[in-house]
JSON list of C-alpha atoms and ligand atoms in Angstrom, two decimals:
[
{"chain": "L", "resi": 1, "resn": "MET", "atom": "CA", "xyz": [115.37, 132.55, 87.88]},
{"chain": "L", "resi": 2, "resn": "ASN", "atom": "CA", "xyz": [115.18, 130.88, 91.29]},
{"chain": "L", "resi": 3, "resn": "ILE", "atom": "CA", "xyz": [113.52, 127.86, 92.81]},
{"chain": "L", "resi": 4, "resn": "ILE", "atom": "CA", "xyz": [112.75, 127.96, 96.52]},
{"chain": "L", "resi": 5, "resn": "VAL", "atom": "CA", "xyz": [111.65, 124.78, 98.28]},
{"chain": "L", "resi": 6, "resn": "ALA", "atom": "CA", "xyz": [111.63, 123.02, 101.63]},
{"chain": "L", "resi": 7, "resn": "ALA", "atom": "CA", "xyz": [112.10, 119.26, 101.39]},
{"chain": "L", "resi": 8, "resn": "ASP", "atom": "CA", "xyz": [112.38, 116.38, 103.83]},
{"chain": "L", "resi": 9, "resn": "LYS", "atom": "CA", "xyz": [114.96, 113.59, 103.81]},
{"chain": "L", "resi": 10, "resn": "ASN", "atom": "CA", "xyz": [113.08, 111.83, 100.99]},
{"chain": "L", "resi": 11, "resn": "TRP", "atom": "CA", "xyz": [112.62, 115.06, 99.02]},
{"chain": "L", "resi": 12, "resn": "GLY", "atom": "CA", "xyz": [108.96, 115.09, 100.04]},
{"chain": "L", "resi": 13, "resn": "ILE", "atom": "CA", "xyz": [107.49, 118.62, 99.86]},
{"chain": "L", "resi": 14, "resn": "GLY", "atom": "CA", "xyz": [103.85, 118.28, 100.90]},
{"chain": "L", "resi": 15, "resn": "LYS", "atom": "CA", "xyz": [100.81, 116.13, 101.60]},
{"chain": "L", "resi": 16, "resn": "ASP", "atom": "CA", "xyz": [97.07, 116.76, 101.15]},
{"chain": "L", "resi": 17, "resn": "ASN", "atom": "CA", "xyz": [97.85, 120.19, 99.65]},
{"chain": "L", "resi": 18, "resn": "LYS", "atom": "CA", "xyz": [99.68, 121.24, 102.81]},
{"chain": "L", "resi": 19, "resn": "LEU", "atom": "CA", "xyz": [103.32, 121.55, 103.79]},
{"chain": "L", "resi": 20, "resn": "LEU", "atom": "CA", "xyz": [104.69, 118.53, 105.68]},
{"chain": "L", "resi": 21, "resn": "VAL", "atom": "CA", "xyz": [105.77, 120.61, 108.65]},
{"chain": "L", "resi": 22, "resn": "SER", "atom": "CA", "xyz": [105.56, 124.27, 109.59]},
{"chain": "L", "resi": 23, "resn": "ILE", "atom": "CA", "xyz": [108.92, 125.80, 110.53]},
{"chain": "L", "resi": 24, "resn": "PRO", "atom": "CA", "xyz": [108.59, 129.46, 111.55]},
{"chain": "L", "resi": 25, "resn": "ALA", "atom": "CA", "xyz": [112.25, 130.28, 110.85]},
{"chain": "L", "resi": 26, "resn": "ASP", "atom": "CA", "xyz": [111.93, 128.83, 107.34]},
{"chain": "L", "resi": 27, "resn": "MET", "atom": "CA", "xyz": [108.70, 130.80, 106.73]},
{"chain": "L", "resi": 28, "resn": "LYS", "atom": "CA", "xyz": [110.55, 133.95, 107.83]},
{"chain": "L", "resi": 29, "resn": "MET", "atom": "CA", "xyz": [113.44, 133.22, 105.47]},
{"chain": "L", "resi": 30, "resn": "PHE", "atom": "CA", "xyz": [110.97, 132.59, 102.62]},
{"chain": "L", "resi": 31, "resn": "ARG", "atom": "CA", "xyz": [109.18, 135.88, 103.34]},
{"chain": "L", "resi": 32, "resn": "GLU", "atom": "CA", "xyz": [112.42, 137.87, 103.50]},
{"chain": "L", "resi": 33, "resn": "GLU", "atom": "CA", "xyz": [113.88, 136.23, 100.38]},
{"chain": "L", "resi": 34, "resn": "THR", "atom": "CA", "xyz": [110.78, 136.77, 98.21]},
{"chain": "L", "resi": 35, "resn": "SER", "atom": "CA", "xyz": [109.41, 140.09, 99.52]},
{"chain": "L", "resi": 36, "resn": "GLY", "atom": "CA", "xyz": [109.26, 142.72, 96.80]},
{"chain": "L", "resi": 37, "resn": "LYS", "atom": "CA", "xyz": [109.95, 140.00, 94.20]},
{"chain": "L", "resi": 38, "resn": "VAL", "atom": "CA", "xyz": [107.93, 137.86, 91.78]},
{"chain": "L", "resi": 39, "resn": "VAL", "atom": "CA", "xyz": [106.54, 134.47, 92.83]},
{"chain": "L", "resi": 40, "resn": "VAL", "atom": "CA", "xyz": [105.35, 131.87, 90.30]},
{"chain": "L", "resi": 41, "resn": "MET", "atom": "CA", "xyz": [103.10, 129.06, 91.51]},
{"chain": "L", "resi": 42, "resn": "GLY", "atom": "CA", "xyz": [100.60, 126.40, 90.51]},
{"chain": "L", "resi": 43, "resn": "ARG", "atom": "CA", "xyz": [96.92, 126.87, 91.21]},
{"chain": "L", "resi": 44, "resn": "LYS", "atom": "CA", "xyz": [96.95, 124.28, 94.03]},
{"chain": "L", "resi": 45, "resn": "THR", "atom": "CA", "xyz": [99.76, 126.06, 95.86]},
{"chain": "L", "resi": 46, "resn": "LEU", "atom": "CA", "xyz": [97.83, 129.34, 95.74]},
{"chain": "L", "resi": 47, "resn": "GLU", "atom": "CA", "xyz": [94.81, 127.53, 97.18]},
{"chain": "L", "resi": 48, "resn": "SER", "atom": "CA", "xyz": [96.99, 126.10, 100.00]},
{"chain": "L", "resi": 49, "resn": "PHE", "atom": "CA", "xyz": [97.64, 129.62, 101.34]},
{"chain": "L", "resi": 50, "resn": "PRO", "atom": "CA", "xyz": [95.45, 131.11, 104.11]},
{"chain": "L", "resi": 51, "resn": "ASN", "atom": "CA", "xyz": [92.05, 131.89, 102.54]},
{"chain": "L", "resi": 52, "resn": "GLY", "atom": "CA", "xyz": [93.54, 131.02, 99.14]},
{"chain": "L", "resi": 53, "resn": "LEU", "atom": "CA", "xyz": [94.91, 134.55, 98.84]},
{"chain": "L", "resi": 54, "resn": "PRO", "atom": "CA", "xyz": [98.05, 135.68, 96.94]},
{"chain": "L", "resi": 55, "resn": "LEU", "atom": "CA", "xyz": [101.15, 136.50, 99.00]},
{"chain": "L", "resi": 56, "resn": "LYS", "atom": "CA", "xyz": [101.43, 140.10, 100.15]},
{"chain": "L", "resi": 57, "resn": "ASN", "atom": "CA", "xyz": [104.17, 142.48, 98.93]},
{"chain": "L", "resi": 58, "resn": "ARG", "atom": "CA", "xyz": [104.99, 140.27, 95.96]},
{"chain": "L", "resi": 59, "resn": "VAL", "atom": "CA", "xyz": [103.91, 140.00, 92.32]},
{"chain": "L", "resi": 60, "resn": "ASN", "atom": "CA", "xyz": [102.00, 136.70, 92.25]},
{"chain": "L", "resi": 61, "resn": "ILE", "atom": "CA", "xyz": [101.78, 134.70, 89.01]},
{"chain": "L", "resi": 62, "resn": "VAL", "atom": "CA", "xyz": [99.47, 131.69, 89.07]},
{"chain": "L", "resi": 63, "resn": "ILE", "atom": "CA", "xyz": [99.41, 128.91, 86.49]},
{"chain": "L", "resi": 64, "resn": "THR", "atom": "CA", "xyz": [96.14, 127.11, 85.68]},
{"chain": "L", "resi": 65, "resn": "LYS", "atom": "CA", "xyz": [94.51, 125.64, 82.60]},
{"chain": "L", "resi": 66, "resn": "ASN", "atom": "CA", "xyz": [91.20, 127.17, 83.69]},
{"chain": "L", "resi": 67, "resn": "LYS", "atom": "CA", "xyz": [90.52, 130.23, 81.51]},
{"chain": "L", "resi": 68, "resn": "ASP", "atom": "CA", "xyz": [87.88, 131.50, 83.97]},
{"chain": "L", "resi": 69, "resn": "TYR", "atom": "CA", "xyz": [90.07, 131.25, 87.08]},
{"chain": "L", "resi": 70, "resn": "ASP", "atom": "CA", "xyz": [89.82, 134.21, 89.46]},
{"chain": "L", "resi": 71, "resn": "ALA", "atom": "CA", "xyz": [93.06, 134.39, 91.44]},
{"chain": "L", "resi": 72, "resn": "LYS", "atom": "CA", "xyz": [91.97, 137.33, 93.61]},
{"chain": "L", "resi": 73, "resn": "GLY", "atom": "CA", "xyz": [94.45, 139.89, 92.33]},
{"chain": "L", "resi": 74, "resn": "ALA", "atom": "CA", "xyz": [97.19, 137.57, 91.12]},
{"chain": "L", "resi": 75, "resn": "THR", "atom": "CA", "xyz": [98.22, 137.46, 87.46]},
{"chain": "L", "resi": 76, "resn": "VAL", "atom": "CA", "xyz": [96.83, 134.31, 85.85]},
{"chain": "L", "resi": 77, "resn": "VAL", "atom": "CA", "xyz": [98.65, 132.47, 83.06]},
{"chain": "L", "resi": 78, "resn": "HIS", "atom": "CA", "xyz": [97.59, 129.27, 81.32]},
{"chain": "L", "resi": 79, "resn": "SER", "atom": "CA", "xyz": [100.80, 127.47, 80.40]},
{"chain": "L", "resi": 80, "resn": "ILE", "atom": "CA", "xyz": [104.48, 127.28, 81.30]},
{"chain": "L", "resi": 81, "resn": "GLU", "atom": "CA", "xyz": [105.26, 129.12, 78.05]},
{"chain": "L", "resi": 82, "resn": "GLU", "atom": "CA", "xyz": [102.92, 131.96, 79.05]},
{"chain": "L", "resi": 83, "resn": "ALA", "atom": "CA", "xyz": [104.53, 132.08, 82.51]},
{"chain": "L", "resi": 84, "resn": "LEU", "atom": "CA", "xyz": [107.98, 132.34, 80.93]},
{"chain": "L", "resi": 85, "resn": "GLU", "atom": "CA", "xyz": [106.74, 135.23, 78.74]},
{"chain": "L", "resi": 86, "resn": "GLU", "atom": "CA", "xyz": [105.20, 137.00, 81.75]},
{"chain": "L", "resi": 87, "resn": "VAL", "atom": "CA", "xyz": [108.36, 136.79, 83.88]},
{"chain": "L", "resi": 88, "resn": "LYS", "atom": "CA", "xyz": [110.41, 138.45, 81.11]},
{"chain": "L", "resi": 89, "resn": "LYS", "atom": "CA", "xyz": [108.99, 141.74, 82.45]},
{"chain": "L", "resi": 90, "resn": "TYR", "atom": "CA", "xyz": [111.19, 141.34, 85.54]},
{"chain": "L", "resi": 91, "resn": "PRO", "atom": "CA", "xyz": [114.90, 140.82, 86.23]},
{"chain": "L", "resi": 92, "resn": "THR", "atom": "CA", "xyz": [115.44, 137.06, 86.18]},
{"chain": "L", "resi": 93, "resn": "GLU", "atom": "CA", "xyz": [117.14, 137.08, 89.60]},
{"chain": "L", "resi": 94, "resn": "ASP", "atom": "CA", "xyz": [113.93, 138.52, 91.09]},
{"chain": "L", "resi": 95, "resn": "VAL", "atom": "CA", "xyz": [111.72, 135.63, 89.95]},
{"chain": "L", "resi": 96, "resn": "TYR", "atom": "CA", "xyz": [111.07, 132.70, 92.33]},
{"chain": "L", "resi": 97, "resn": "CYS", "atom": "CA", "xyz": [109.27, 129.46, 91.47]},
{"chain": "L", "resi": 98, "resn": "ILE", "atom": "CA", "xyz": [107.55, 128.58, 94.72]},
{"chain": "L", "resi": 99, "resn": "GLY", "atom": "CA", "xyz": [105.89, 125.29, 93.80]},
{"chain": "L", "resi": 100, "resn": "GLY", "atom": "CA", "xyz": [104.23, 123.00, 93.96]},
{"chain": "L", "resi": 101, "resn": "ASP", "atom": "CA", "xyz": [105.53, 119.76, 92.66]},
{"chain": "L", "resi": 102, "resn": "SER", "atom": "CA", "xyz": [104.23, 120.12, 89.09]},
{"chain": "L", "resi": 103, "resn": "ILE", "atom": "CA", "xyz": [105.61, 123.65, 88.73]},
{"chain": "L", "resi": 104, "resn": "TYR", "atom": "CA", "xyz": [109.03, 122.71, 90.15]},
{"chain": "L", "resi": 105, "resn": "ALA", "atom": "CA", "xyz": [109.23, 119.83, 87.67]},
{"chain": "L", "resi": 106, "resn": "GLN", "atom": "CA", "xyz": [108.31, 121.98, 84.67]},
{"chain": "L", "resi": 107, "resn": "MET", "atom": "CA", "xyz": [110.24, 125.14, 85.61]},
{"chain": "L", "resi": 108, "resn": "LEU", "atom": "CA", "xyz": [113.46, 123.49, 86.81]},
{"chain": "L", "resi": 109, "resn": "PRO", "atom": "CA", "xyz": [115.12, 123.61, 83.35]},
{"chain": "L", "resi": 110, "resn": "TYR", "atom": "CA", "xyz": [114.70, 127.41, 83.31]},
{"chain": "L", "resi": 111, "resn": "CYS", "atom": "CA", "xyz": [116.10, 128.03, 86.82]},
{"chain": "L", "resi": 112, "resn": "ASP", "atom": "CA", "xyz": [119.73, 128.62, 87.68]},
{"chain": "L", "resi": 113, "resn": "VAL", "atom": "CA", "xyz": [119.58, 129.09, 91.48]},
{"chain": "L", "resi": 114, "resn": "ALA", "atom": "CA", "xyz": [117.90, 126.76, 94.01]},
{"chain": "L", "resi": 115, "resn": "HIS", "atom": "CA", "xyz": [117.22, 127.78, 97.61]},
{"chain": "L", "resi": 116, "resn": "VAL", "atom": "CA", "xyz": [116.65, 124.47, 99.37]},
{"chain": "L", "resi": 117, "resn": "THR", "atom": "CA", "xyz": [115.71, 124.06, 103.02]},
{"chain": "L", "resi": 118, "resn": "LYS", "atom": "CA", "xyz": [116.50, 120.47, 103.91]},
{"chain": "L", "resi": 119, "resn": "ILE", "atom": "CA", "xyz": [114.29, 119.32, 106.78]},
{"chain": "L", "resi": 120, "resn": "ASP", "atom": "CA", "xyz": [115.49, 116.59, 109.16]},
{"chain": "L", "resi": 121, "resn": "PHE", "atom": "CA", "xyz": [112.18, 114.75, 108.87]},
{"chain": "L", "resi": 122, "resn": "ALA", "atom": "CA", "xyz": [111.10, 111.61, 107.06]},
{"chain": "M", "resi": 1, "resn": "NAP", "atom": "N1", "xyz": [107.74, 122.37, 100.52]},
{"chain": "M", "resi": 1, "resn": "NAP", "atom": "C1", "xyz": [107.62, 123.40, 99.72]},
{"chain": "M", "resi": 1, "resn": "NAP", "atom": "O1", "xyz": [108.55, 124.23, 99.63]},
{"chain": "M", "resi": 1, "resn": "NAP", "atom": "C2", "xyz": [106.35, 123.59, 98.95]},
{"chain": "M", "resi": 1, "resn": "NAP", "atom": "C3", "xyz": [106.15, 124.74, 98.16]},
{"chain": "M", "resi": 1, "resn": "NAP", "atom": "C4", "xyz": [104.96, 124.87, 97.45]},
{"chain": "M", "resi": 1, "resn": "NAP", "atom": "C5", "xyz": [104.01, 123.87, 97.49]},
{"chain": "M", "resi": 1, "resn": "NAP", "atom": "N2", "xyz": [104.23, 122.79, 98.27]},
{"chain": "M", "resi": 1, "resn": "NAP", "atom": "C6", "xyz": [103.24, 121.71, 98.35]},
{"chain": "M", "resi": 1, "resn": "NAP", "atom": "O2", "xyz": [103.06, 121.16, 97.03]},
{"chain": "M", "resi": 1, "resn": "NAP", "atom": "C7", "xyz": [101.75, 120.62, 96.95]},
{"chain": "M", "resi": 1, "resn": "NAP", "atom": "C8", "xyz": [101.05, 121.15, 95.70]},
{"chain": "M", "resi": 1, "resn": "NAP", "atom": "O3", "xyz": [101.77, 120.69, 94.55]},
{"chain": "M", "resi": 1, "resn": "NAP", "atom": "P1", "xyz": [100.98, 120.17, 93.25]},
{"chain": "M", "resi": 1, "resn": "NAP", "atom": "O4", "xyz": [101.95, 119.69, 92.25]},
{"chain": "M", "resi": 1, "resn": "NAP", "atom": "O5", "xyz": [99.91, 119.23, 93.73]},
{"chain": "M", "resi": 1, "resn": "NAP", "atom": "O6", "xyz": [100.20, 121.47, 92.77]},
{"chain": "M", "resi": 1, "resn": "NAP", "atom": "P2", "xyz": [100.71, 122.86, 92.10]},
{"chain": "M", "resi": 1, "resn": "NAP", "atom": "O7", "xyz": [101.93, 122.61, 91.29]},
{"chain": "M", "resi": 1, "resn": "NAP", "atom": "O8", "xyz": [100.76, 123.92, 93.14]},
{"chain": "M", "resi": 1, "resn": "NAP", "atom": "O9", "xyz": [99.46, 123.20, 91.16]},
{"chain": "M", "resi": 1, "resn": "NAP", "atom": "C9", "xyz": [99.07, 122.27, 90.17]},
{"chain": "M", "resi": 1, "resn": "NAP", "atom": "C10", "xyz": [98.13, 122.98, 89.22]},
{"chain": "M", "resi": 1, "resn": "NAP", "atom": "O10", "xyz": [98.86, 123.96, 88.47]},
{"chain": "M", "resi": 1, "resn": "NAP", "atom": "C11", "xyz": [98.31, 124.05, 87.18]},
{"chain": "M", "resi": 1, "resn": "NAP", "atom": "N3", "xyz": [99.31, 123.66, 86.19]},
{"chain": "M", "resi": 1, "resn": "NAP", "atom": "C12", "xyz": [100.42, 122.89, 86.37]},
{"chain": "M", "resi": 1, "resn": "NAP", "atom": "N4", "xyz": [101.10, 122.78, 85.20]},
{"chain": "M", "resi": 1, "resn": "NAP", "atom": "C13", "xyz": [100.40, 123.49, 84.28]},
{"chain": "M", "resi": 1, "resn": "NAP", "atom": "C14", "xyz": [100.60, 123.77, 82.90]},
{"chain": "M", "resi": 1, "resn": "NAP", "atom": "N5", "xyz": [101.67, 123.28, 82.21]},
{"chain": "M", "resi": 1, "resn": "NAP", "atom": "N6", "xyz": [99.69, 124.54, 82.26]},
{"chain": "M", "resi": 1, "resn": "NAP", "atom": "C15", "xyz": [98.60, 125.04, 82.93]},
{"chain": "M", "resi": 1, "resn": "NAP", "atom": "N7", "xyz": [98.37, 124.82, 84.25]},
{"chain": "M", "resi": 1, "resn": "NAP", "atom": "C16", "xyz": [99.26, 124.05, 84.91]},
{"chain": "M", "resi": 1, "resn": "NAP", "atom": "C17", "xyz": [97.12, 123.10, 87.15]},
{"chain": "M", "resi": 1, "resn": "NAP", "atom": "O11", "xyz": [96.01, 123.88, 87.59]},
{"chain": "M", "resi": 1, "resn": "NAP", "atom": "P3", "xyz": [94.48, 123.57, 87.10]},
{"chain": "M", "resi": 1, "resn": "NAP", "atom": "O12", "xyz": [94.15, 122.22, 87.68]},
{"chain": "M", "resi": 1, "resn": "NAP", "atom": "O13", "xyz": [93.69, 124.69, 87.72]},
{"chain": "M", "resi": 1, "resn": "NAP", "atom": "O14", "xyz": [94.51, 123.59, 85.60]},
{"chain": "M", "resi": 1, "resn": "NAP", "atom": "C18", "xyz": [97.52, 122.07, 88.18]},
{"chain": "M", "resi": 1, "resn": "NAP", "atom": "O15", "xyz": [96.42, 121.34, 88.71]},
{"chain": "M", "resi": 1, "resn": "NAP", "atom": "C19", "xyz": [101.05, 121.01, 98.26]},
{"chain": "M", "resi": 1, "resn": "NAP", "atom": "O16", "xyz": [101.12, 119.94, 99.17]},
{"chain": "M", "resi": 1, "resn": "NAP", "atom": "C20", "xyz": [101.88, 122.19, 98.77]},
{"chain": "M", "resi": 1, "resn": "NAP", "atom": "O17", "xyz": [101.80, 122.36, 100.17]},
{"chain": "M", "resi": 1, "resn": "NAP", "atom": "C21", "xyz": [105.37, 122.64, 98.98]}
]
């Protein structure tokens, strides 16, 4: 399982539920790397996307404690354990944890590859 993240010099990854900076080349790399694959994210990261919609051409898995959450077509799970069960349906190398902070922290022990974009920004 993979982690994919863009971080600044202080390992900051976002502010006010937005990315710190928008880098088109990094967005393109992210799209190409994850297209056709499985992306696992926290509820706040889903809501940070345009119109709060899941990413196209990918299986989207969203983690929330809210049992009534409608993730507009994404698969909803309610714990890290449930997410780990759900991703067993797919080859582990095709699964990408895409954030945010709380999901990186909890999923890191289960990941063996990290794709890190280091941003020259502080
Ligand atoms: N730089 C990057 O590469 C990158 C990538 C992604 C995101 N980001 C940034 O990261 C920030 C968001 O990170 P975040 O940590 O605030 O939010 P997040 O991880 O995206 O989502 C947090 C939410 O996930 C759910 N959750 C987390 N752990 C859970 C668990 N064990 N069981 C059930 N639900 C759980 C909860 O949803 P409920 O409250 O609904 O229960 C929690 O409020 C934004 O600024 C975003 O732009 C940066």
